[in-house]
Short mmCIF file of C-alpha atoms and ligand atoms in Angstrom, two decimals:
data_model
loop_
_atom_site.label_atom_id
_atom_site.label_comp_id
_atom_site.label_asym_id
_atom_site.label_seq_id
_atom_site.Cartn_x
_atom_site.Cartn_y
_atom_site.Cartn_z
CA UNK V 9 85.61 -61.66 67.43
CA UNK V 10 81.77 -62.04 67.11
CA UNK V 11 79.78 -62.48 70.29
CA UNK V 12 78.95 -65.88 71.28
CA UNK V 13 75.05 -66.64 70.61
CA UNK V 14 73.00 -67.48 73.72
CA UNK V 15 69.81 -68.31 74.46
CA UNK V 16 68.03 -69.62 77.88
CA UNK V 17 65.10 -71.93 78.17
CA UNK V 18 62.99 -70.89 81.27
CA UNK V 19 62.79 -67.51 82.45
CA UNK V 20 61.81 -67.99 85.85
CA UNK V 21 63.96 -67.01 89.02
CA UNK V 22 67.36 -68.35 88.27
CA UNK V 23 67.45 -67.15 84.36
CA UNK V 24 67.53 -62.88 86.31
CA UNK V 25 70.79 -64.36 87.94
CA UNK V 26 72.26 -65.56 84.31
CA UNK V 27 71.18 -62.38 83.09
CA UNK V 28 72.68 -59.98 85.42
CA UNK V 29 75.70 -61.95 84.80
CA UNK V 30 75.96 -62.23 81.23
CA UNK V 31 75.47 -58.34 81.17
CA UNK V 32 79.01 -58.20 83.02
CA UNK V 33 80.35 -59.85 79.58
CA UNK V 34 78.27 -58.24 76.80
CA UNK V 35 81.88 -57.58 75.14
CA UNK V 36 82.48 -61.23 74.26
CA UNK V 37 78.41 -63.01 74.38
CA UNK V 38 74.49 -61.30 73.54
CA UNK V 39 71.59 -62.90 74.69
CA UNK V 40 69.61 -63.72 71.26
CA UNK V 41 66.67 -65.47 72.79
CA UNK V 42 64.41 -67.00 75.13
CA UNK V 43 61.90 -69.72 76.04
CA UNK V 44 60.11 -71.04 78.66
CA UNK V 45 56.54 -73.32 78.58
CA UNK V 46 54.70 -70.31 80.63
CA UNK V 47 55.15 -68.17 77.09
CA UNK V 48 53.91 -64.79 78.37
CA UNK V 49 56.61 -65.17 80.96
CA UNK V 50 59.69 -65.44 78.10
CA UNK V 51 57.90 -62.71 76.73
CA UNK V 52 57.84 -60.15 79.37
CA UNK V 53 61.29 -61.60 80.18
CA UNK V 54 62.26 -60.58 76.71
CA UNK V 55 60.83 -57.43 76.79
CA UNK V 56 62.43 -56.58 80.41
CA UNK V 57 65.43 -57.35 79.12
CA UNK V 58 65.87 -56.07 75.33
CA UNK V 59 66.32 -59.59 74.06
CA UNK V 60 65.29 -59.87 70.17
CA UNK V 61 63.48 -62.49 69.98
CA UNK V 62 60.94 -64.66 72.51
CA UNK V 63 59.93 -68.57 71.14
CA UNK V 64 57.28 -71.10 72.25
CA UNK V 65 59.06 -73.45 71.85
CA UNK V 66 63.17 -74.59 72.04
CA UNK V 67 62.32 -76.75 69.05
CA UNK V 68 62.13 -73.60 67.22
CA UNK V 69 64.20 -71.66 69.33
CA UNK V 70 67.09 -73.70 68.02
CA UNK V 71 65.91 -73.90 64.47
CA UNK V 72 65.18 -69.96 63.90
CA UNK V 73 67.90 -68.67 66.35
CA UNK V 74 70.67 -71.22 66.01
CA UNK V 75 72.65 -70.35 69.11
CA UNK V 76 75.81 -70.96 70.02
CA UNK V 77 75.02 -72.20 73.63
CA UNK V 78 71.76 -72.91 75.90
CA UNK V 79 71.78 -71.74 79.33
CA UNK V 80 69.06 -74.45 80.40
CA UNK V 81 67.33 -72.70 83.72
CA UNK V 82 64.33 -74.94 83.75
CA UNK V 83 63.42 -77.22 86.72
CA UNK V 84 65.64 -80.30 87.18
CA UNK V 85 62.96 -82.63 85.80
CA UNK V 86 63.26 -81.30 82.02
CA UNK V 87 67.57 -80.55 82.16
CA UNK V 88 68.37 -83.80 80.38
CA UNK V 89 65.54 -84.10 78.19
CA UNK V 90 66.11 -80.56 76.61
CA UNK V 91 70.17 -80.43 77.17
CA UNK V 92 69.73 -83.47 74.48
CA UNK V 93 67.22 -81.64 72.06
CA UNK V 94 69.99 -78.47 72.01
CA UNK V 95 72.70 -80.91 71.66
CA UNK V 96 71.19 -82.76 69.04
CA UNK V 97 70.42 -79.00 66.90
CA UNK V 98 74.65 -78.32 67.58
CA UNK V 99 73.97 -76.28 70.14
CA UNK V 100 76.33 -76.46 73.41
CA UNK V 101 74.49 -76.53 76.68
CA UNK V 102 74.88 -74.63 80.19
CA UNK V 103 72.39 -76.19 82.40
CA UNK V 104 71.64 -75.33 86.10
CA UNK V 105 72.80 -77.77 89.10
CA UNK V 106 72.17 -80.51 88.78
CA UNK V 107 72.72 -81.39 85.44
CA UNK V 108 69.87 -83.74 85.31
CA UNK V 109 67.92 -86.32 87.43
CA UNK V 110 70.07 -89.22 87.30
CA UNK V 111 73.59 -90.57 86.88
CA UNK V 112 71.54 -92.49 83.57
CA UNK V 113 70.41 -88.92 82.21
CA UNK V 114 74.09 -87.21 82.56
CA UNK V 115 75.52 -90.16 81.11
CA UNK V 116 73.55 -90.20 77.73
CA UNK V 117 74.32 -86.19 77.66
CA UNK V 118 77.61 -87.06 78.25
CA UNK V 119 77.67 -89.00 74.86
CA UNK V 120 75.11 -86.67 72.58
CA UNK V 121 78.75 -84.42 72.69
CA UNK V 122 80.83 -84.63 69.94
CA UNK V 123 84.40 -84.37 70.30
CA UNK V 124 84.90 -80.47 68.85
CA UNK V 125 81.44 -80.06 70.58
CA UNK V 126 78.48 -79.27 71.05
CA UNK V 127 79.34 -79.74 74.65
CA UNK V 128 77.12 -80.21 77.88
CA UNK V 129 78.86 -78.46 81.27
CA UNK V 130 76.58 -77.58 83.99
CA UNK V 131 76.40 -74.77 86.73
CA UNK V 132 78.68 -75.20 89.88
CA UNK V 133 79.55 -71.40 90.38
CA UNK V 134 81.38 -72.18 93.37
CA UNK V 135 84.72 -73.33 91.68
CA UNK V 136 85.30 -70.38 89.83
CA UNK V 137 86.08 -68.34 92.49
CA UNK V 138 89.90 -66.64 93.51
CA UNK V 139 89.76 -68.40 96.48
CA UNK V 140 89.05 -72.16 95.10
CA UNK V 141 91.27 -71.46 92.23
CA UNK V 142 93.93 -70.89 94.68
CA UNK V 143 93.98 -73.56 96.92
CA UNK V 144 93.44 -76.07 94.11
CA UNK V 145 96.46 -74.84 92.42
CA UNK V 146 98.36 -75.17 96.11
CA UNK V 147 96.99 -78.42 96.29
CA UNK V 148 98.27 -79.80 92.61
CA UNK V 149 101.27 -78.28 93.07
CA UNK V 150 101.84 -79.62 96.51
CA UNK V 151 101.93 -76.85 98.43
CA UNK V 152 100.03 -77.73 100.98
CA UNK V 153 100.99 -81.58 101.29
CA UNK V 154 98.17 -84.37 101.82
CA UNK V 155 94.65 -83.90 102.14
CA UNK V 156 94.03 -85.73 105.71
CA UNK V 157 90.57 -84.70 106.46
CA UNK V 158 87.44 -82.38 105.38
CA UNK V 159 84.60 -80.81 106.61
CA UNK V 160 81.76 -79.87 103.82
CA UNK V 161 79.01 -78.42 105.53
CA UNK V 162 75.64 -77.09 104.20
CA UNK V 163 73.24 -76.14 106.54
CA UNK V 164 70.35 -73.82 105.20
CA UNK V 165 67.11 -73.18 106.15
CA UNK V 166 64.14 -73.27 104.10
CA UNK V 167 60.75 -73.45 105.56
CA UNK V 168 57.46 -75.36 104.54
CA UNK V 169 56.85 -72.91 101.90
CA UNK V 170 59.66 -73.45 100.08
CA UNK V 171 58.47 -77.15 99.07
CA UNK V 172 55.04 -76.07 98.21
CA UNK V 173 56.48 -74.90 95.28
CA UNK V 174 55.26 -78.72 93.06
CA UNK V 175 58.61 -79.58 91.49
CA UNK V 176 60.71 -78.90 95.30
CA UNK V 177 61.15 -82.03 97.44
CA UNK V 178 59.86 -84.93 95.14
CA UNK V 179 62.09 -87.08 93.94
CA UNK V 180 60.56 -87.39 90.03
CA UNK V 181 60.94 -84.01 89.88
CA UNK V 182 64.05 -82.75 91.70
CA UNK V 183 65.56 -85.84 92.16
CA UNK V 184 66.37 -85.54 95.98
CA UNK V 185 66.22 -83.31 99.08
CA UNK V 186 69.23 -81.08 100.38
CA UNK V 187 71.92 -83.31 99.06
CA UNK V 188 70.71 -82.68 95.43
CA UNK V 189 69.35 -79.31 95.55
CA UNK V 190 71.95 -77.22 97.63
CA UNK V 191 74.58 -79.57 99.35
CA UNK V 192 75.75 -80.38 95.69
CA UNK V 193 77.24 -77.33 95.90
CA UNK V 194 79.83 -77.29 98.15
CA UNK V 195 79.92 -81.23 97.25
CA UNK V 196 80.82 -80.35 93.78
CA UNK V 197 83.83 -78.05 95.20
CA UNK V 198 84.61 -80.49 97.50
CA UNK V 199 85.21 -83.15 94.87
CA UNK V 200 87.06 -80.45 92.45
CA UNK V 201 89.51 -79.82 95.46
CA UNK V 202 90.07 -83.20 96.60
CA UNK V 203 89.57 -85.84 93.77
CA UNK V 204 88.09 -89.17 93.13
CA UNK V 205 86.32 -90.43 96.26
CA UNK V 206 86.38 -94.32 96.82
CA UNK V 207 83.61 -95.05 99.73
CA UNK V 208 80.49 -93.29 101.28
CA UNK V 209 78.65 -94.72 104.12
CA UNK V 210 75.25 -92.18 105.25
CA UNK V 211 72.43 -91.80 106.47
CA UNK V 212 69.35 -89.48 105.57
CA UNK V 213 66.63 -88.56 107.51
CA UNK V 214 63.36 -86.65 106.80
CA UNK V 215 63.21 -84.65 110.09
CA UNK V 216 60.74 -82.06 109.61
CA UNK V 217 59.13 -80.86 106.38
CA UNK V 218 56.54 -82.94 104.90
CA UNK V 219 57.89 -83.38 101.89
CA UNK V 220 58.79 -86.96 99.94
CA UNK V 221 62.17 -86.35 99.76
CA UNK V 222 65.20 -86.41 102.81
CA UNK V 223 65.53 -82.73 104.42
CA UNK V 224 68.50 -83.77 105.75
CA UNK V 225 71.50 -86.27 104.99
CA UNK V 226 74.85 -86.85 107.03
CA UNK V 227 78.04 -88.82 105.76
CA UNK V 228 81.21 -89.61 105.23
CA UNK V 229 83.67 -90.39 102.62
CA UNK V 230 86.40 -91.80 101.94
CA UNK V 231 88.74 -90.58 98.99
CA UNK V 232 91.08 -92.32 96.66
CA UNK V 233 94.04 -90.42 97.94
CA UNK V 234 93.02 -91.43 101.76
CA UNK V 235 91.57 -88.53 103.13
CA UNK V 236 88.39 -88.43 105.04
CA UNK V 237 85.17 -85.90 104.96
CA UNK V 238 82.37 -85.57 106.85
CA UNK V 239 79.52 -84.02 104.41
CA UNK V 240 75.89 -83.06 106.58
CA UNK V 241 73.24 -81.63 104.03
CA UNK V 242 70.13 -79.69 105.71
CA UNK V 243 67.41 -77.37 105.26
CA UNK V 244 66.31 -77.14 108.71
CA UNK V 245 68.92 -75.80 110.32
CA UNK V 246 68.00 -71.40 111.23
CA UNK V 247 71.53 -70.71 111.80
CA UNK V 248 72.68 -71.34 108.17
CA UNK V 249 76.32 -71.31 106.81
CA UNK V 250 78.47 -73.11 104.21
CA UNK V 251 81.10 -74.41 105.71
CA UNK V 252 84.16 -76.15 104.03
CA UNK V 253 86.99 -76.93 106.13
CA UNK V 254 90.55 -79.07 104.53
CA UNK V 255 92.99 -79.79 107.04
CA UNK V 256 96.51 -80.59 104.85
CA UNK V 257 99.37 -81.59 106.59
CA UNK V 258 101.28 -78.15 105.98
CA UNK V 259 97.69 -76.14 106.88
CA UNK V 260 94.21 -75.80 107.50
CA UNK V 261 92.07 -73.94 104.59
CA UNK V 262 88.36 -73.18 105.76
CA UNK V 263 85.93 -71.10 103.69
CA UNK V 264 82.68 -69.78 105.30
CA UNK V 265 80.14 -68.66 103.62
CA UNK V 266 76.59 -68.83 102.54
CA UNK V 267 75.51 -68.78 98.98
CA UNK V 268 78.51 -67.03 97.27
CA UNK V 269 81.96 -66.15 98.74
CA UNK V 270 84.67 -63.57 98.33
CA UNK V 271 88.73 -63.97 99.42
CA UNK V 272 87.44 -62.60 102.66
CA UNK V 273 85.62 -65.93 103.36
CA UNK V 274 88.80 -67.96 103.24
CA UNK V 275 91.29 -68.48 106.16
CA UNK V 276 94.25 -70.49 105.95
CA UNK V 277 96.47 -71.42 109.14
CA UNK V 278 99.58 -73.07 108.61
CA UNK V 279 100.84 -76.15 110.89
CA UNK V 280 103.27 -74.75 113.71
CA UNK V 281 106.45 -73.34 112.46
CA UNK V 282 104.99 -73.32 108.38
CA UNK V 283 103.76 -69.85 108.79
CA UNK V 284 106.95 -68.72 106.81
CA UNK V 285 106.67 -71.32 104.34
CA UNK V 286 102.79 -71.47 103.41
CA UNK V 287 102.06 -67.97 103.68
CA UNK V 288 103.86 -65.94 101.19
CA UNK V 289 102.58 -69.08 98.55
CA UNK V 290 99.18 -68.23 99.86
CA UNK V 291 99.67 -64.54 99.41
CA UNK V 292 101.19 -64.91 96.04
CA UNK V 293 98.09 -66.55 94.61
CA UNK V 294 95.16 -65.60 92.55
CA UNK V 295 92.70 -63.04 94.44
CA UNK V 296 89.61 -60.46 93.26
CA UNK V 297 86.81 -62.52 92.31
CA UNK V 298 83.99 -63.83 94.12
CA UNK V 299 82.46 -66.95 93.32
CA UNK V 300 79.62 -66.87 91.42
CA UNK V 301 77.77 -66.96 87.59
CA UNK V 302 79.85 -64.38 86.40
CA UNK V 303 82.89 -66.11 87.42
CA UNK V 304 82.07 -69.38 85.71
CA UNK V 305 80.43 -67.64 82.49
CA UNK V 306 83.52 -66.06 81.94
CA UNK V 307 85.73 -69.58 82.27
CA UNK V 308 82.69 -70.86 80.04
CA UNK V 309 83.23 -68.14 77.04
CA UNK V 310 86.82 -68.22 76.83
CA UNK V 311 86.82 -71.91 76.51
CA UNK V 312 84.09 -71.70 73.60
CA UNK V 313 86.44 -69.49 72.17
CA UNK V 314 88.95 -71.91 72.31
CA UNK V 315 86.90 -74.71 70.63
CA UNK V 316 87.53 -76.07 74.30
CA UNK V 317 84.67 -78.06 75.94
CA UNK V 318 83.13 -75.47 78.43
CA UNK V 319 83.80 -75.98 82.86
CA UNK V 320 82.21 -77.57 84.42
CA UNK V 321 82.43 -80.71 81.82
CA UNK V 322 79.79 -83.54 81.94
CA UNK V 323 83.00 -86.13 83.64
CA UNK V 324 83.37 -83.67 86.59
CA UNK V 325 79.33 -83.28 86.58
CA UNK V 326 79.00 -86.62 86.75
CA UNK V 327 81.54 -87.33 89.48
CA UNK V 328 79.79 -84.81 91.74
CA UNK V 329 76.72 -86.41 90.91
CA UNK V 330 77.87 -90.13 91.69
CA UNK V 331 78.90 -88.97 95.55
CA UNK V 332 74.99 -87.74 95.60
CA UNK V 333 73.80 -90.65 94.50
CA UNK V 334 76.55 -92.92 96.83
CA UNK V 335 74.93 -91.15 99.32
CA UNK V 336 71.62 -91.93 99.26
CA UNK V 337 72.28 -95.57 97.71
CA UNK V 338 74.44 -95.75 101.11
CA UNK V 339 71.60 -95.02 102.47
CA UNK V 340 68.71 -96.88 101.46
CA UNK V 341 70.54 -100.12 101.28
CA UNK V 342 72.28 -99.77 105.13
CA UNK V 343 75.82 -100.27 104.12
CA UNK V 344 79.05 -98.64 102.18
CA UNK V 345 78.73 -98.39 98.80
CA UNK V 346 81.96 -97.73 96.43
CA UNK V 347 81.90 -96.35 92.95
CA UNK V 348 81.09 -100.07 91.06
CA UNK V 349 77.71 -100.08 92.99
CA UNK V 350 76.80 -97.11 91.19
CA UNK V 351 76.74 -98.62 87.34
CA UNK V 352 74.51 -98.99 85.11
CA UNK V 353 72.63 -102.17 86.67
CA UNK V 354 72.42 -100.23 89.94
CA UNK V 355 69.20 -99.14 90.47
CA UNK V 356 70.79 -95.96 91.66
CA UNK V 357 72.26 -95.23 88.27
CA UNK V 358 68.92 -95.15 87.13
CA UNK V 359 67.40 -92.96 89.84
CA UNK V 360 68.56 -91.20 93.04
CA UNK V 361 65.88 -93.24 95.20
CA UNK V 362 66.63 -96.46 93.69
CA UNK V 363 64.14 -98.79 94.13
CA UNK V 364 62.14 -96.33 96.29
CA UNK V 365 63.65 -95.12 99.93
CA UNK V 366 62.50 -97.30 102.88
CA UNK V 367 60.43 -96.00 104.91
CA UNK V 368 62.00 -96.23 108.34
CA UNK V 369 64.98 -93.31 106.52
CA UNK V 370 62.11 -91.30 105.53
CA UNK V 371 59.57 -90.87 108.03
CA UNK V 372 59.16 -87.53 109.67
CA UNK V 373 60.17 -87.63 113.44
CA UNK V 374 57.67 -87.51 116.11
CA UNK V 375 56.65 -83.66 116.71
N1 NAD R 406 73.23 -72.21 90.83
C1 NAD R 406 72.45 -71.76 91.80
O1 NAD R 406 72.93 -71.17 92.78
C2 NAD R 406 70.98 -71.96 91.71
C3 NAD R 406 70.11 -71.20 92.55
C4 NAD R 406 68.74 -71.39 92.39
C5 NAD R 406 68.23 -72.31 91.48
N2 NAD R 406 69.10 -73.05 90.73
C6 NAD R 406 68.60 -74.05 89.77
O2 NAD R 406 67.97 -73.39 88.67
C7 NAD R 406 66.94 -74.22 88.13
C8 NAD R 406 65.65 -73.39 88.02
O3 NAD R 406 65.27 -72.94 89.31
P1 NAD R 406 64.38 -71.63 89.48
O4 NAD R 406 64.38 -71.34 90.93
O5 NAD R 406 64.76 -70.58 88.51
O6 NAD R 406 62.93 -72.22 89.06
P2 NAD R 406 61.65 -71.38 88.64
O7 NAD R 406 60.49 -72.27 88.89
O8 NAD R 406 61.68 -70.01 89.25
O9 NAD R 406 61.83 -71.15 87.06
C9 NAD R 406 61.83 -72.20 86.15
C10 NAD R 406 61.23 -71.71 84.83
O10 NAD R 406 61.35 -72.76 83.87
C11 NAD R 406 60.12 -72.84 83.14
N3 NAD R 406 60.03 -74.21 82.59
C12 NAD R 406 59.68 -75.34 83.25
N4 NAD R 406 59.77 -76.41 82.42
C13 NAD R 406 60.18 -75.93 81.21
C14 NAD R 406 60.43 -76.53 79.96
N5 NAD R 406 60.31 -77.86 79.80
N6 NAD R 406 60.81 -75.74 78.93
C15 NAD R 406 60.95 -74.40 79.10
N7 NAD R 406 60.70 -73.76 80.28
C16 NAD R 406 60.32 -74.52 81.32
C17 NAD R 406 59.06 -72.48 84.14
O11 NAD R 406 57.86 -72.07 83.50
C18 NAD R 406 59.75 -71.35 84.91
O12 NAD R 406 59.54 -70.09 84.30
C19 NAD R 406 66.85 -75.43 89.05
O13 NAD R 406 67.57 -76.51 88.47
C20 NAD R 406 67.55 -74.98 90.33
O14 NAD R 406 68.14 -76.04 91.05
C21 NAD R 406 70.45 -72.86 90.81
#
């Protein structure tokens, strides 16, 4: 079968990570071309990398190049804007977490798809790993009986320099702090593990960085099946892990980590007197492959193939994005908010602030 046609728009730091990846699967997909506004960059990208052909623009990117798929590795400002310019030339779109700016902006991606594609699925590596695939299947298959409670951790560290980069820490450009930039993360496997959620009540705090943005949010949630999480988002915090813990009522499952895991990061430890029964189901499951782009690219290629919409669809995108936004619409307005305060007449639909974050959430603490 031919090789899928790719091309990536912005060839900063994350488009070397797609790259080293898609060389893993240069069997099934070749990298046709690039783009990126910075045009000397796409072109020494494109000449580091062997890649025929460099454009100015994606406009005729798309036109001259007509690629199967777009690995979008811009900032998040631009993700919607050019997912729908690729979507509306028939090409399918891969774009980096998270998939846009607002709830409003995945939505209308969401319906530029047609129903045999093109297709818009975004970047959450971390499902695609043995280890998640496991567990979920223990999980739908009941292995493991009821999700009780959950830990979802993410507590980096990324100094003052890190937001002098212009698009980091403002919310018209990134669209959040922590809890969109790299809690969304383990929030997206959180939600791919344990389903719909049906209340969030949080707080977020700017703590330390001067930056407009939260550097830190804490909350929890409530999910449609009953069980109960406690998500904390921070980039102040030296000691940094990424910690996801799922207490069942058969076993515990915790996966430690930082920014990619391997079946070495999980432990499971069955209730008392269930080591017999959860175990060997455990041990029979899928193992070898660490999270990571590879991972998902491969998941993404074979469902192309298929004529299948491409993981991680726009739906589960958008659900992941919803708890982001509950979060900071919990928030800003002091209260719990459900799913129905998130629709399209929320202010929070339309941007991750709302109608701007008061000021009393957001002011850095006394130093
Ligand atoms: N999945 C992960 O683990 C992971 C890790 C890091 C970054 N990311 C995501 O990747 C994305 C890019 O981050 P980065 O660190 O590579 O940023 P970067 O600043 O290093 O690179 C972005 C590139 O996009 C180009 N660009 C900007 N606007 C453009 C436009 N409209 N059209 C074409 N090119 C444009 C820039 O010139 C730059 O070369 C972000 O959404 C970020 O959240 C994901």
């Amino acid at each position: 079968m031919a090789p899928i046609k790719i091309a990536i728009a912005g060839t900063g730091g994350i488009a070397r990570v797609h790259i080293e990846a898609l060389r893993t699967l240069s069997d099934q997909a070749a990298v046709v071309a690039v783009t990126d506004i910075d045009t000397a960059r796409a072109r020494a990208f494109g000449t580091e990398h062997r890649i025929a052909a460099s454009y100015d623009t994606l406009d005729e990117l798309l036109t001259q190049a007509r690629p199967d798929l777009v690995h979008v590795c811009t900032p998040p400002g631009s993700h919607g804007s050019l997912a729908l310019t690729c979507l509306a030339a028939g090409s399918s779109v891969l774009a980096e977490k998270p998939p846009a700016l607002s709830l409003a902006e995945v939505d209308a991606t969401a319906r530029a798809q047609g129903e045999g594609g093109p297709w818009f699925a975004t970047v959450f590596q971390h499902r695609f790993g043995s280890g998640a695939r496991r567990l979920k299947r223990m999980i739908t298959e009941g292995a493991v009986g009821r999700p009780l409670l959950a830990l979802c951790h993410t507590t980096w560290f990324r100094g003052q320099e890190y937001f002098d980069v212009p698009w980091r820490g403002r919310w018209d450009t990134e669209g959040g702090g922590p809890t969109m930039g790299h809690g969304i993360h383990q929030m997206d496997l959180l939600t791919y593990l344990l389903g719909d959620w049906a209340e969030v009540s949080a707080v977020v705090r700017r703590q330390a960085r001067q930056m407009q943005t939260e550097d830190l949010s804490l909350a929890h949630v409530t999910f449609a099946s009953g069980a109960v999480a406690s998500v904390v988002n921070s980039v102040l915090s030296p000691r940094e892990e990424s910690y996801l813990r799922f207490d069942f009522e058969k076993a515990t499952v915790e996966l430690t980590h930082l920014y990619g895991y391997r079946d070495e990061n999980w432990k499971i430890t069955p209730a008392p007197g269930l080591e017999a029964e959860i175990r060997p189901v455990w041990e029979a499951g899928e193992f070898g492959v660490a999270s990571g782009h590879a991972a998902q690219f491969a998941a993404v290629l074979a469902a192309l193939r298929e004529r299948q919409p491409p993981p991680v669809t726009a739906e589960e995108a958008l659900r992941s994005m919803r708890l982001v936004a509950a979060i900071y619409a919990s928030a800003f307005l002091g209260r719990s908010v459900t799913p129905g305060d998130l629709g399209p007449q929320s202010p929070f639909y339309a941007r991750m602030n709302g109608d701007g974050a008061p000021l009393d959430q957001l002011t850095v603490a006394a130093r």
